[in-house]
C-alpha angles and dihedrals in degrees: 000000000000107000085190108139107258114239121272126255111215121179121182111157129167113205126173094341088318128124110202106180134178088162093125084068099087103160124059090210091053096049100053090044083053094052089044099048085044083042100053085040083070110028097182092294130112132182105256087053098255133150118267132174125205123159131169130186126179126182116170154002111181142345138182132053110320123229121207132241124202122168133160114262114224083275090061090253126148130238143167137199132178125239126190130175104288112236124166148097131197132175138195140165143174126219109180106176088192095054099032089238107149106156130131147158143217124183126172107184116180114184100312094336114090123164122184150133143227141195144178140162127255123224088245089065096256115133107215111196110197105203108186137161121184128196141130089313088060132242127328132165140177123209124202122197122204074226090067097240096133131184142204118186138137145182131235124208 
C-alpha cells in the first residue's frame, strides 16, 4: 500500500468581481472526505419532509512513479514531500426542492490541465454555470446565466 501523501487541490478563481475559494482545502483526499461527511448529514432528507438530491463521485488523486521534494523551511530545517502526476475528477450537487438549494461541481484534472463547471442558483431565481479549464496557457473561464447575460473572460499567468 503507498502511504505517499496524495497531491493538493487548490481553487482560487475570481469571476465578474467575485471571489469563489476553496483555497483552505489543501488536500484532495480531505476534501472529498469533507463533501461526503456533509453528503451522508443530509441524505436527501430535510425536516419539513420534503424531497432533496444530493449525489458525489471521486476517482483519483495521482498515478505514476512519485518523485520527492525536499527543500529548507525558513529555520533551516529540512523537510520532503512527495509529489506524483495529479489525476483525478470528481463531481457533486444538491438539489433540495424545500430549501431552494440547487448548487453542484465537476472537475477532471489530468497532470496541469483541469478542465470543470459549476453552477449554482441565485436567490433571485437565476441558475449561473461556471465552465473553466486551466493549463500552461492560465485560467479562463465562461459563465453562462439562465438570464441570458453570458460571459466569456480568462487570466493569464
Amino acid at each position: 500500500m503507498d502511504t505517499r501523501p496524495p497531491s493538493c487541490l487548490t481553487v482560487n478563481q475570481r469571476i465578474n468581481r467575485s471571489c469563489y475559494s476553496l483555497s483552505a482545502i489543501e488536500n484532495v483526499t480531505e476534501f472529498v472526505a469533507l463533501v461526503l461527511a456533509w453528503s451522508a448529514m443530509f441524505d436527501g432528507k430535510t425536516e419539513a419532509g420534503g424531497h432533496a438530491h444530493s449525489f458525489h463521485h471521486f476517482h483519483g488523486p495521482v498515478i505514476g512513479e512519485a518523485q520527492e521534494v525536499s527543500w529548507k523551511d525558513k529555520h533551516g530545517h529540512r523537510d520532503h514531500d512527495y509529489v506524483a502526476h495529479p489525476h483525478y475528477e470528481f463531481s457533486y450537487g444538491v438539489e433540495d426542492h424545500h430549501t431552494g438549494d440547487y448548487h453542484g461541481q465537476k472537475e477532471h484534472r489530468d497532470g496541469k490541465d483541469v478542465v470543470g463547471e459549476y453552477t449554482i442558483k441565485e436567490p433571485g431565481g437565476n441558475i449561473r454555470t461556471v465552465k473553466y479549464r486551466a493549463g500552461k496557457n492560465g485560467f479562463f473561464a465562461h459563465v453562462f446565466n439562465s438570464n441570458g447575460n453570458d460571459h466569456d473572460g480568462g487570466h493569464h499567468h
